[in-house]
PDB file of C-alpha atoms in Angstrom:
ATOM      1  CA  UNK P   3     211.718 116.532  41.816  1.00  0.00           C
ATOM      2  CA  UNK P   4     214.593 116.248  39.886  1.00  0.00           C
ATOM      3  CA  UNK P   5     217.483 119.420  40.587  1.00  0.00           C
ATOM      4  CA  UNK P   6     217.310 120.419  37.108  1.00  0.00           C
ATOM      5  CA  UNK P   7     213.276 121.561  37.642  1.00  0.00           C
ATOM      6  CA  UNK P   8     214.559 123.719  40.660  1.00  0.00           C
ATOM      7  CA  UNK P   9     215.177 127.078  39.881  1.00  0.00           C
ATOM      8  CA  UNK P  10     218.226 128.525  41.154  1.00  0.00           C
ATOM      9  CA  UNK P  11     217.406 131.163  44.147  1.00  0.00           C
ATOM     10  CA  UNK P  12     218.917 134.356  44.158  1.00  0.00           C
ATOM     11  CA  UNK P  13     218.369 137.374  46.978  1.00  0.00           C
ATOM     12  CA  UNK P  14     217.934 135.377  49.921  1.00  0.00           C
ATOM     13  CA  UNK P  15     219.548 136.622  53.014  1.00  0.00           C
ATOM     14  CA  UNK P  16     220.389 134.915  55.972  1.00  0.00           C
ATOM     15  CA  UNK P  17     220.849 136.704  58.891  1.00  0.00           C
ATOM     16  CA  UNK P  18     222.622 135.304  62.024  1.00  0.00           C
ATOM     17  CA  UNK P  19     223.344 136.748  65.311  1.00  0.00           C
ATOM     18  CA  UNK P  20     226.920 137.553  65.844  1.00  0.00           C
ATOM     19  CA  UNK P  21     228.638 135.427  68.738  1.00  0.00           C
ATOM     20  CA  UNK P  22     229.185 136.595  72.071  1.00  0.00           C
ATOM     21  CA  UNK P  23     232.886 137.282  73.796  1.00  0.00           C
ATOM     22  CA  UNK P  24     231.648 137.200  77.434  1.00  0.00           C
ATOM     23  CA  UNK P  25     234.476 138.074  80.207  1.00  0.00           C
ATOM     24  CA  UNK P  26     234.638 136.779  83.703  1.00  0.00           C
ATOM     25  CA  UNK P  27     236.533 136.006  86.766  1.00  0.00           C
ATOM     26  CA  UNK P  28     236.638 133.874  89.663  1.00  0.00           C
ATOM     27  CA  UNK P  29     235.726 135.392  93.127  1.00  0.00           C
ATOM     28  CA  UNK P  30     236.370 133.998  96.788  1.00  0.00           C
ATOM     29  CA  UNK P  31     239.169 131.756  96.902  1.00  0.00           C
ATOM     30  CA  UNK P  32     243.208 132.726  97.630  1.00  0.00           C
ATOM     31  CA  UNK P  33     244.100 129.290  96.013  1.00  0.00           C
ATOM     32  CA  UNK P  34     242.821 130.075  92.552  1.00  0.00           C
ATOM     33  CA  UNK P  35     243.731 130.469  89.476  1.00  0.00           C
ATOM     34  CA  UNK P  36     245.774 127.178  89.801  1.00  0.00           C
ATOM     35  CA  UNK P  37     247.166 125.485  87.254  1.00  0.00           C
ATOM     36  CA  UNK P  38     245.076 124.166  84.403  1.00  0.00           C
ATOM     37  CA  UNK P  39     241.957 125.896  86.172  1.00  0.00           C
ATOM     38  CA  UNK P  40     239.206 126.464  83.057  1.00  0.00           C
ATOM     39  CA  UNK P  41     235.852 127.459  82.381  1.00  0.00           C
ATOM     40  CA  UNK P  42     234.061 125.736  80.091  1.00  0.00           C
ATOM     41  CA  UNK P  43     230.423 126.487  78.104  1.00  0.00           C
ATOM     42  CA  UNK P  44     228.186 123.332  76.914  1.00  0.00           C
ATOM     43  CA  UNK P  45     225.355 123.710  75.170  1.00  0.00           C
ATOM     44  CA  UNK P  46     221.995 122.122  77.057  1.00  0.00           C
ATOM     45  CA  UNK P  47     221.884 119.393  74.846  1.00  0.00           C
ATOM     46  CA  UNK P  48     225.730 117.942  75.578  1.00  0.00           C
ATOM     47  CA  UNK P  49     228.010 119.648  72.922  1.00  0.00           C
ATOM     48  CA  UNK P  50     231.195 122.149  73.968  1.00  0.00           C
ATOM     49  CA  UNK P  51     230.565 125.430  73.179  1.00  0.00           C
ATOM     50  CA  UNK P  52     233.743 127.568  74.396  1.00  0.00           C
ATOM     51  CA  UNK P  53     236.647 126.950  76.930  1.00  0.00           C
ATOM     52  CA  UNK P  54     238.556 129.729  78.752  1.00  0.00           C
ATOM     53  CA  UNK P  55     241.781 129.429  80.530  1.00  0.00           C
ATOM     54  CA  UNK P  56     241.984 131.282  84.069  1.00  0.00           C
ATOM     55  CA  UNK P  57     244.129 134.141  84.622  1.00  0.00           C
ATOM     56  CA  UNK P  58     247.011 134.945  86.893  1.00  0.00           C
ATOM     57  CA  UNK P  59     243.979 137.432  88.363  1.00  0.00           C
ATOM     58  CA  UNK P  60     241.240 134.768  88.081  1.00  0.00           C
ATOM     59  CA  UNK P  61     239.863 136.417  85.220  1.00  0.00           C
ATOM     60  CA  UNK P  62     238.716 134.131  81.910  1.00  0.00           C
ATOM     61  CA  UNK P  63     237.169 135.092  78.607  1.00  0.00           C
ATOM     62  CA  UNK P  64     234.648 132.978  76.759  1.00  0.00           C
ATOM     63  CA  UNK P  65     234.384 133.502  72.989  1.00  0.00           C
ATOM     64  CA  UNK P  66     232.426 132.115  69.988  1.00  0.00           C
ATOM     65  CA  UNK P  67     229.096 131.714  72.436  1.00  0.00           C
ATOM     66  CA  UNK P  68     226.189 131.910  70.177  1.00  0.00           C
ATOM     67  CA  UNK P  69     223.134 132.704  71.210  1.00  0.00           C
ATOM     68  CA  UNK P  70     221.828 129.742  72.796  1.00  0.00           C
ATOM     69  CA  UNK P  71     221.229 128.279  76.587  1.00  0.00           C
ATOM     70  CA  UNK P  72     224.624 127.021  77.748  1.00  0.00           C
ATOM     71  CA  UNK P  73     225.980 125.334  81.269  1.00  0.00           C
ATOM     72  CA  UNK P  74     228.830 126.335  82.653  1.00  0.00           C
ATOM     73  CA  UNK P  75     231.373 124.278  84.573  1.00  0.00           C
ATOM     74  CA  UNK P  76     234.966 124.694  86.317  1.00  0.00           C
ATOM     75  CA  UNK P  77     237.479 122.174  85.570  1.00  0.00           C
ATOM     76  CA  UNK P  78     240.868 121.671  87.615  1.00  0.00           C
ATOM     77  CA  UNK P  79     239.184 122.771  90.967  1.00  0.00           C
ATOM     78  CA  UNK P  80     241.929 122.781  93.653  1.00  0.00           C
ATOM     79  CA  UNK P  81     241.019 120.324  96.765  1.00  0.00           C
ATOM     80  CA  UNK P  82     239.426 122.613  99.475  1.00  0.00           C
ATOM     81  CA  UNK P  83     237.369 124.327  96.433  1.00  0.00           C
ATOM     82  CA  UNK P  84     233.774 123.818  95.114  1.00  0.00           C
ATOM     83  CA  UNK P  85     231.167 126.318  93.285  1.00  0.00           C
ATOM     84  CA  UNK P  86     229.249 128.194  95.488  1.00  0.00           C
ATOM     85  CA  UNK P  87     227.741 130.423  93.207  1.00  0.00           C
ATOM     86  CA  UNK P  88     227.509 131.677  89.762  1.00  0.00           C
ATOM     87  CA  UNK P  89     226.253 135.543  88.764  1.00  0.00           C
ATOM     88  CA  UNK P  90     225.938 136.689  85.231  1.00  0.00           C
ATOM     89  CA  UNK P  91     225.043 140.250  85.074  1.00  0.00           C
ATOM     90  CA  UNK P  92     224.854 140.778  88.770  1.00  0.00           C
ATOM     91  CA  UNK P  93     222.471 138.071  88.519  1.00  0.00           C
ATOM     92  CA  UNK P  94     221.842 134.658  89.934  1.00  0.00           C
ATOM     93  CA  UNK P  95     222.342 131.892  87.664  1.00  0.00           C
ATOM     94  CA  UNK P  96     220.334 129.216  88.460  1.00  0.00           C
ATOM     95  CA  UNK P  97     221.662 125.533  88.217  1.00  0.00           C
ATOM     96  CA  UNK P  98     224.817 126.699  86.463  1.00  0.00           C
ATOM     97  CA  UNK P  99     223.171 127.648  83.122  1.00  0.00           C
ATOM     98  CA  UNK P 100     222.786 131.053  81.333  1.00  0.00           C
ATOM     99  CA  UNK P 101     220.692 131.933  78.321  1.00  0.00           C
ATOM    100  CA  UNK P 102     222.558 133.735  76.251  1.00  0.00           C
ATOM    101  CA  UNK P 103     219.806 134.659  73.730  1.00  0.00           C
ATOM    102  CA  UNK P 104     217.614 136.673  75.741  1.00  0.00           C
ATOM    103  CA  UNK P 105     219.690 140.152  76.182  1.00  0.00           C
ATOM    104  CA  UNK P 106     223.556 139.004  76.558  1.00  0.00           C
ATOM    105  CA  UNK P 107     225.113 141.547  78.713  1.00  0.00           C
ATOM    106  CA  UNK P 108     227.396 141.183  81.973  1.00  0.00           C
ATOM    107  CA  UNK P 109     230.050 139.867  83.319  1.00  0.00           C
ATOM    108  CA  UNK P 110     230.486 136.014  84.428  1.00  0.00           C
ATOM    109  CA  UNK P 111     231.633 135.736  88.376  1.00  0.00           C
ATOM    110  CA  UNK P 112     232.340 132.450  89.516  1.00  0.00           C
ATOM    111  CA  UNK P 113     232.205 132.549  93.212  1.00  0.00           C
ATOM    112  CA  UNK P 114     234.048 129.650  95.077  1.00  0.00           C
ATOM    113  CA  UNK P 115     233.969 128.431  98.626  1.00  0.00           C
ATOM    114  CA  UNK P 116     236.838 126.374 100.466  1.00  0.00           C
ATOM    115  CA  UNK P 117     234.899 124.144 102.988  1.00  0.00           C
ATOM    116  CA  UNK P 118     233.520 121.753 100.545  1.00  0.00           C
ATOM    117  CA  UNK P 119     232.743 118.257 101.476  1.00  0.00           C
ATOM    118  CA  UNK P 120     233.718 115.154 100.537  1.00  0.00           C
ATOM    119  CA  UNK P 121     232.154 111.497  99.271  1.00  0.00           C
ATOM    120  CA  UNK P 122     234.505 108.530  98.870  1.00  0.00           C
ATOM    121  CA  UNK P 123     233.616 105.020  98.551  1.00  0.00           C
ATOM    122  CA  UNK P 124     234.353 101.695  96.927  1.00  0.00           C
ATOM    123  CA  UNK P 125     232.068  99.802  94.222  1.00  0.00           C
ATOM    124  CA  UNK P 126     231.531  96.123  93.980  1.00  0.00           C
ATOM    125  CA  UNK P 127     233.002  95.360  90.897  1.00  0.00           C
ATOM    126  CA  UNK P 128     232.268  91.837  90.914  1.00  0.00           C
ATOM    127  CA  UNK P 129     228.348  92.763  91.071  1.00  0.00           C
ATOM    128  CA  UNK P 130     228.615  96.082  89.557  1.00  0.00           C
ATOM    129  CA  UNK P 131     230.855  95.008  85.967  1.00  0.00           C
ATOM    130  CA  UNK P 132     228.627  93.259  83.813  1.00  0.00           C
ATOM    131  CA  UNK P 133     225.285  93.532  82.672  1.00  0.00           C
ATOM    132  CA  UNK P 134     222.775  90.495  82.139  1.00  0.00           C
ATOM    133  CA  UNK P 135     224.155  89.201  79.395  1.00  0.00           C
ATOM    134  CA  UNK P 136     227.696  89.250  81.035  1.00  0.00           C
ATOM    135  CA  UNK P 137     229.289  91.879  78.757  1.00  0.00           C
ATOM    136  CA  UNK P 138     232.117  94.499  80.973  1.00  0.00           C
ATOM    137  CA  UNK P 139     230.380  98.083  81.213  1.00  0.00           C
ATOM    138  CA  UNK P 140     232.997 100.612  80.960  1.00  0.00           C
ATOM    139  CA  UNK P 141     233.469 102.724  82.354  1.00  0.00           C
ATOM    140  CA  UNK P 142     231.678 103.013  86.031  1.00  0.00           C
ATOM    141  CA  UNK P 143     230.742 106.206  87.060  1.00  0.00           C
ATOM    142  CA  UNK P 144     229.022 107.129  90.327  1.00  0.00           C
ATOM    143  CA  UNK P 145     226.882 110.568  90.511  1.00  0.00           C
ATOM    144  CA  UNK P 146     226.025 112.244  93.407  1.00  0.00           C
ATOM    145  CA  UNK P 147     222.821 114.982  92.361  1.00  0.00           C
ATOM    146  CA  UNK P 148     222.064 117.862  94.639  1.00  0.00           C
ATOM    147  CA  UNK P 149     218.602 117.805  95.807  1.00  0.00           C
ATOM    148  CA  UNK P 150     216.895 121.004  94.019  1.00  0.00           C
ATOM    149  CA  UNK P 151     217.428 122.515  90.689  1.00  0.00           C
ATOM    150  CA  UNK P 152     219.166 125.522  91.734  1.00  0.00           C
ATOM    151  CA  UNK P 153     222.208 124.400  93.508  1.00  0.00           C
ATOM    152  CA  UNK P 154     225.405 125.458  91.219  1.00  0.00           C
ATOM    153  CA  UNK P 155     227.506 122.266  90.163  1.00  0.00           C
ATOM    154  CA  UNK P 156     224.186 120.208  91.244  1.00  0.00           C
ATOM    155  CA  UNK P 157     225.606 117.405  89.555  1.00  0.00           C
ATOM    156  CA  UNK P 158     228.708 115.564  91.015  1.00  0.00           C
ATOM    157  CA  UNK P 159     230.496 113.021  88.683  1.00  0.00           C
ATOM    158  CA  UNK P 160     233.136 110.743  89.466  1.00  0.00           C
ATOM    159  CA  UNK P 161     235.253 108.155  87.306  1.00  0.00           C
ATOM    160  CA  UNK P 162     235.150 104.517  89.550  1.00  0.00           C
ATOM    161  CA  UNK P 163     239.114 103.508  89.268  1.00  0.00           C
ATOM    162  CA  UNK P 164     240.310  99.862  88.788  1.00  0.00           C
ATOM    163  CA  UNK P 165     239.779  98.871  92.284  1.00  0.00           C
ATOM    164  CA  UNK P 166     236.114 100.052  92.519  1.00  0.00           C
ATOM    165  CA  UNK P 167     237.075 103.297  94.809  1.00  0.00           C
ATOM    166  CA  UNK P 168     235.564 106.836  93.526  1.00  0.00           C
ATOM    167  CA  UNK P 169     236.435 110.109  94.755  1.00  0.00           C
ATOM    168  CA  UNK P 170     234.052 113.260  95.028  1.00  0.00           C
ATOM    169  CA  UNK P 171     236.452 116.075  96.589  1.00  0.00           C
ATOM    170  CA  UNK P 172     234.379 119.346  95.448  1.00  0.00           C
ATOM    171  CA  UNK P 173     230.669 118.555  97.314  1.00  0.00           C
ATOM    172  CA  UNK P 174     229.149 122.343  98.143  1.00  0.00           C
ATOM    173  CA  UNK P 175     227.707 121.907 101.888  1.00  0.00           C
ATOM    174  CA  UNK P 176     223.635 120.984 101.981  1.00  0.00           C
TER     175      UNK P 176
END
């Protein structure tokens, strides 16, 4: 159809929900807030949602969440720190993710243990650089995935430097 046969529309309403401000706070750890320590939301399928910045008190603040399934993650995690736990509501938040469209209510608490372990190790770059047609990949990235979908931060990921060595210094114990 051509836009001139389409009548214009008048009276429709669109109704959104409103996005969430959702307050929280780290739990467990003497170290923390340190600097640069932030909370970030991303959405299931990849995209950043919201960022908060840590506190002098450990608390953060998440705003502009809308109502949709998001995964959280800590970024800047001391040495001697990894996730051991996430609560939203008084609630346990499996695999690090919240739904925030089925009743949004509650606070965030990030709780953090400080005997994590750690995976280092070294990647053939002469075998593990090119692909079959001899093109670079770039960048290498080695992941180290909890077994079971309900360990917090079940997903390790860590950059391969120049030398082929990777470093994985925030592994919960199990």
């Amino acid at each position: 159809r051509r836009s001139s046969d389409l009548a214009d529309v008048n009276g429709l309403v669109v109704s959104l929900p409103p996005k969430l401000r959702v307050k929280g706070a780290i739990l467990g750890s003497d170290k923390l807030p340190g600097p640069g320590l932030k909370v970030s939301a991303m959405a299931k399928y990849g995209n950043l949602i919201s960022v908060g910045e840590v506190g002098p008190r450990g608390t953060f603040e998440l705003q502009d969440i809308p109502a949709i399934a998001c995964q959280l993650s800590l970024s800047e995690l001391p040495d001697g720190e990894y996730v051991k736990s996430i609560r939203y509501g008084g609630r346990e938040v499996p695999d690090a993710g919240i739904d925030f469209s089925s009743n949004p209510s509650g606070q965030i608490e990030i709780v953090v243990g400080n005997q994590p372990g750690r995976v280092e190790g070294t990647v053939d770059l002469t075998v593990a650089t090119t692909d079959e047609q001899g093109k670079r990949l770039s960048p290498i990235k080695v992941a180290l995935i909890a077994q079971g979908e309900q360990a917090p931060g079940n997903k390790l990921i860590a950059k391969v430097d120049g030398t082929g060595h990777f470093r994985l210094p925030h592994v919960p114990p199990g």
